PDB file of C-alpha atoms in Angstrom:
ATOM      1  CA  GLY Z   1     -75.555  -8.261  49.998  1.00  0.00           C
ATOM      2  CA  ASN Z   2     -73.585  -9.602  52.884  1.00  0.00           C
ATOM      3  CA  GLY Z   3     -76.357  -9.507  55.368  1.00  0.00           C
ATOM      4  CA  GLY Z   4     -78.309 -12.462  56.761  1.00  0.00           C
ATOM      5  CA  SER Z   5     -81.513 -11.288  55.209  1.00  0.00           C
ATOM      6  CA  LEU Z   6     -80.550 -13.230  52.139  1.00  0.00           C
ATOM      7  CA  LEU Z   7     -81.034 -16.454  54.237  1.00  0.00           C
ATOM      8  CA  LEU Z   8     -84.707 -15.275  54.948  1.00  0.00           C
ATOM      9  CA  HIS Z   9     -85.627 -14.955  51.314  1.00  0.00           C
ATOM     10  CA  GLY Z  10     -88.565 -17.308  50.641  1.00  0.00           C
ATOM     11  CA  ARG Z  11     -89.346 -17.867  54.338  1.00  0.00           C
ATOM     12  CA  SER Z  12     -92.452 -16.527  55.898  1.00  0.00           C
ATOM     13  CA  VAL Z  13     -90.934 -14.989  59.079  1.00  0.00           C
ATOM     14  CA  ALA Z  14     -92.223 -11.427  58.494  1.00  0.00           C
ATOM     15  CA  SER Z  15     -94.669 -11.476  61.448  1.00  0.00           C
ATOM     16  CA  ALA Z  16     -91.980 -12.833  63.770  1.00  0.00           C
ATOM     17  CA  ILE Z  17     -89.752  -9.871  62.759  1.00  0.00           C
ATOM     18  CA  ASP Z  18     -92.579  -7.241  62.875  1.00  0.00           C
ATOM     19  CA  ASP Z  19     -93.682  -8.434  66.347  1.00  0.00           C
ATOM     20  CA  HIS Z  20     -90.460  -7.354  67.918  1.00  0.00           C
ATOM     21  CA  ASP Z  21     -90.449  -4.082  69.895  1.00  0.00           C
ATOM     22  CA  ILE Z  22     -87.581  -2.700  67.664  1.00  0.00           C
ATOM     23  CA  VAL Z  23     -86.602  -3.640  64.164  1.00  0.00           C
ATOM     24  CA  ILE Z  24     -83.049  -2.500  63.140  1.00  0.00           C
ATOM     25  CA  ARG Z  25     -82.019  -2.631  59.499  1.00  0.00           C
ATOM     26  CA  MET Z  26     -78.637  -1.795  58.119  1.00  0.00           C
ATOM     27  CA  ASN Z  27     -77.628   0.508  55.208  1.00  0.00           C
ATOM     28  CA  GLY Z  28     -79.933   0.152  52.204  1.00  0.00           C
ATOM     29  CA  GLY Z  29     -81.412  -3.224  53.183  1.00  0.00           C
ATOM     30  CA  PRO Z  30     -84.901  -2.978  51.616  1.00  0.00           C
ATOM     31  CA  THR Z  31     -88.232  -4.117  52.861  1.00  0.00           C
ATOM     32  CA  GLY Z  32     -90.125  -3.089  49.720  1.00  0.00           C
ATOM     33  CA  GLY Z  33     -90.718  -6.253  47.581  1.00  0.00           C
ATOM     34  CA  PHE Z  34     -89.586  -8.533  50.362  1.00  0.00           C
ATOM     35  CA  GLU Z  35     -92.255  -7.923  52.981  1.00  0.00           C
ATOM     36  CA  GLU Z  36     -93.119 -11.586  53.179  1.00  0.00           C
ATOM     37  CA  SER Z  37     -89.582 -12.524  54.065  1.00  0.00           C
ATOM     38  CA  VAL Z  38     -88.285  -9.609  56.171  1.00  0.00           C
ATOM     39  CA  GLY Z  39     -91.360  -7.789  57.474  1.00  0.00           C
ATOM     40  CA  ARG Z  40     -92.611  -4.285  56.859  1.00  0.00           C
ATOM     41  CA  ARG Z  41     -91.453  -2.492  59.984  1.00  0.00           C
ATOM     42  CA  THR Z  42     -88.246  -0.565  60.441  1.00  0.00           C
ATOM     43  CA  THR Z  43     -87.659   1.312  63.763  1.00  0.00           C
ATOM     44  CA  PHE Z  44     -83.966   2.246  63.303  1.00  0.00           C
ATOM     45  CA  ARG Z  45     -81.707   2.095  60.251  1.00  0.00           C
ATOM     46  CA  MET Z  46     -77.979   2.265  60.842  1.00  0.00           C
ATOM     47  CA  THR Z  47     -76.330   3.670  57.741  1.00  0.00           C
ATOM     48  CA  ASN Z  48     -72.623   4.111  56.768  1.00  0.00           C
ATOM     49  CA  ARG Z  49     -71.225   6.819  54.477  1.00  0.00           C
ATOM     50  CA  ASN Z  50     -72.305   4.971  51.305  1.00  0.00           C
ATOM     51  CA  TRP Z  51     -75.993   5.141  52.426  1.00  0.00           C
ATOM     52  CA  MET Z  52     -75.899   8.574  53.945  1.00  0.00           C
ATOM     53  CA  GLY Z  53     -79.304   9.264  55.554  1.00  0.00           C
ATOM     54  CA  PHE Z  54     -81.073   6.610  53.572  1.00  0.00           C
ATOM     55  CA  SER Z  55     -84.570   5.481  54.678  1.00  0.00           C
ATOM     56  CA  GLU Z  56     -87.510   3.789  53.155  1.00  0.00           C
ATOM     57  CA  THR Z  57     -90.265   5.577  55.197  1.00  0.00           C
ATOM     58  CA  PRO Z  58     -90.499   8.838  57.096  1.00  0.00           C
ATOM     59  CA  GLN Z  59     -91.061   6.877  60.285  1.00  0.00           C
ATOM     60  CA  GLU Z  60     -87.627   5.332  60.392  1.00  0.00           C
ATOM     61  CA  ILE Z  61     -85.074   6.831  62.631  1.00  0.00           C
ATOM     62  CA  VAL Z  62     -81.769   6.797  60.796  1.00  0.00           C
ATOM     63  CA  LEU Z  63     -78.546   6.477  62.895  1.00  0.00           C
ATOM     64  CA  GLN Z  64     -75.660   7.694  60.717  1.00  0.00           C
ATOM     65  CA  HIS Z  65     -72.187   6.295  61.157  1.00  0.00           C
ATOM     66  CA  VAL Z  66     -69.877   9.204  60.858  1.00  0.00           C
ATOM     67  CA  SER Z  67     -66.051   8.423  61.573  1.00  0.00           C
ATOM     68  CA  THR Z  68     -64.140  10.927  59.440  1.00  0.00           C
ATOM     69  CA  PRO Z  69     -64.035  14.775  59.000  1.00  0.00           C
ATOM     70  CA  GLU Z  70     -65.138  14.255  55.329  1.00  0.00           C
ATOM     71  CA  ALA Z  71     -68.098  12.068  56.488  1.00  0.00           C
ATOM     72  CA  LEU Z  72     -69.062  14.778  59.070  1.00  0.00           C
ATOM     73  CA  ALA Z  73     -69.112  17.387  56.340  1.00  0.00           C
ATOM     74  CA  GLN Z  74     -71.253  15.106  54.064  1.00  0.00           C
ATOM     75  CA  PHE Z  75     -73.622  14.457  57.048  1.00  0.00           C
ATOM     76  CA  VAL Z  76     -74.053  18.232  57.870  1.00  0.00           C
ATOM     77  CA  ALA Z  77     -74.716  19.034  54.212  1.00  0.00           C
ATOM     78  CA  HIS Z  78     -77.107  16.106  53.767  1.00  0.00           C
ATOM     79  CA  THR Z  79     -79.159  17.029  56.934  1.00  0.00           C
ATOM     80  CA  GLN Z  80     -79.256  20.761  55.942  1.00  0.00           C
ATOM     81  CA  LYS Z  81     -80.645  19.632  52.499  1.00  0.00           C
ATOM     82  CA  LEU Z  82     -83.289  17.412  54.172  1.00  0.00           C
ATOM     83  CA  ARG Z  83     -84.376  20.248  56.537  1.00  0.00           C
ATOM     84  CA  ALA Z  84     -84.639  22.621  53.573  1.00  0.00           C
ATOM     85  CA  GLU Z  85     -86.712  20.170  51.561  1.00  0.00           C
ATOM     86  CA  ALA Z  86     -89.029  19.573  54.479  1.00  0.00           C
ATOM     87  CA  LYS Z  87     -89.551  23.292  55.015  1.00  0.00           C
ATOM     88  CA  GLU Z  88     -90.300  23.780  51.433  1.00  0.00           C
ATOM     89  CA  GLN Z  89     -92.916  20.943  51.521  1.00  0.00           C
ATOM     90  CA  SER Z  90     -94.256  21.988  54.895  1.00  0.00           C
ATOM     91  CA  THR Z  91     -93.481  18.658  56.363  1.00  0.00           C
ATOM     92  CA  GLU Z  92     -91.364  17.336  59.132  1.00  0.00           C
ATOM     93  CA  PRO Z  93     -87.784  16.605  58.293  1.00  0.00           C
ATOM     94  CA  PRO Z  94     -86.687  12.904  58.484  1.00  0.00           C
ATOM     95  CA  GLN Z  95     -85.205  11.727  61.762  1.00  0.00           C
ATOM     96  CA  VAL Z  96     -81.592  11.472  60.937  1.00  0.00           C
ATOM     97  CA  TYR Z  97     -78.946  11.381  63.854  1.00  0.00           C
ATOM     98  CA  MET Z  98     -75.202  10.945  63.912  1.00  0.00           C
ATOM     99  CA  LEU Z  99     -73.824   8.123  66.112  1.00  0.00           C
ATOM    100  CA  ASP Z 100     -71.806   9.495  68.887  1.00  0.00           C
ATOM    101  CA  PRO Z 101     -68.174   9.613  67.772  1.00  0.00           C
ATOM    102  CA  GLU Z 102     -67.170   8.519  71.379  1.00  0.00           C
ATOM    103  CA  PHE Z 103     -69.076   5.271  70.698  1.00  0.00           C
ATOM    104  CA  HIS Z 104     -66.988   4.844  67.603  1.00  0.00           C
ATOM    105  CA  GLU Z 105     -63.850   5.308  69.571  1.00  0.00           C
ATOM    106  CA  TYR Z 106     -65.062   2.880  72.245  1.00  0.00           C
ATOM    107  CA  ALA Z 107     -65.840   0.257  69.633  1.00  0.00           C
ATOM    108  CA  MET Z 108     -62.408   0.821  67.950  1.00  0.00           C
ATOM    109  CA  GLY Z 109     -60.725   0.259  71.269  1.00  0.00           C
ATOM    110  CA  PHE Z 110     -62.870  -2.671  72.292  1.00  0.00           C
ATOM    111  CA  MET Z 111     -62.049  -4.539  69.090  1.00  0.00           C
ATOM    112  CA  ASP Z 112     -58.529  -3.247  68.483  1.00  0.00           C
ATOM    113  CA  LYS Z 113     -58.870  -3.976  64.772  1.00  0.00           C
ATOM    114  CA  GLY Z 114     -59.015  -0.540  63.012  1.00  0.00           C
ATOM    115  CA  VAL Z 115     -61.942  -0.131  60.653  1.00  0.00           C
ATOM    116  CA  LEU Z 116     -65.129  -1.645  61.838  1.00  0.00           C
ATOM    117  CA  SER Z 117     -68.089  -2.544  59.754  1.00  0.00           C
ATOM    118  CA  ASN Z 118     -71.519  -0.906  60.219  1.00  0.00           C
ATOM    119  CA  GLY Z 119     -72.836  -4.485  60.904  1.00  0.00           C
ATOM    120  CA  PHE Z 120     -70.531  -4.561  63.910  1.00  0.00           C
ATOM    121  CA  TYR Z 121     -72.293  -1.510  65.417  1.00  0.00           C
ATOM    122  CA  GLY Z 122     -75.710  -3.171  64.924  1.00  0.00           C
TER     123      GLY Z 122
END
């Protein structure tokens, strides 16, 4: 990927990461299989449209980047599906929330560059 976690591979910094109050991961950045390098915890996961609602554990809070009407429709359909599955299984639905569109507008104006990466929001 294009994230900095690639630089951590093979290093034992997991406890330093897990010791933080909050651990934020981006998109589909996995912990499974890389625990010794990137730790086990994920508090928040920021996802773009390509990773709609993705999480590795039910404890993660997913913050979904939604910036187009199509992505909003995809988000609504996805969260409805998650709620229906949770109801069917008598479990709590995953915690998936949409980032405030006003924050997106603020970031666009702040950077004045058009399309912003999900990493920028992190």
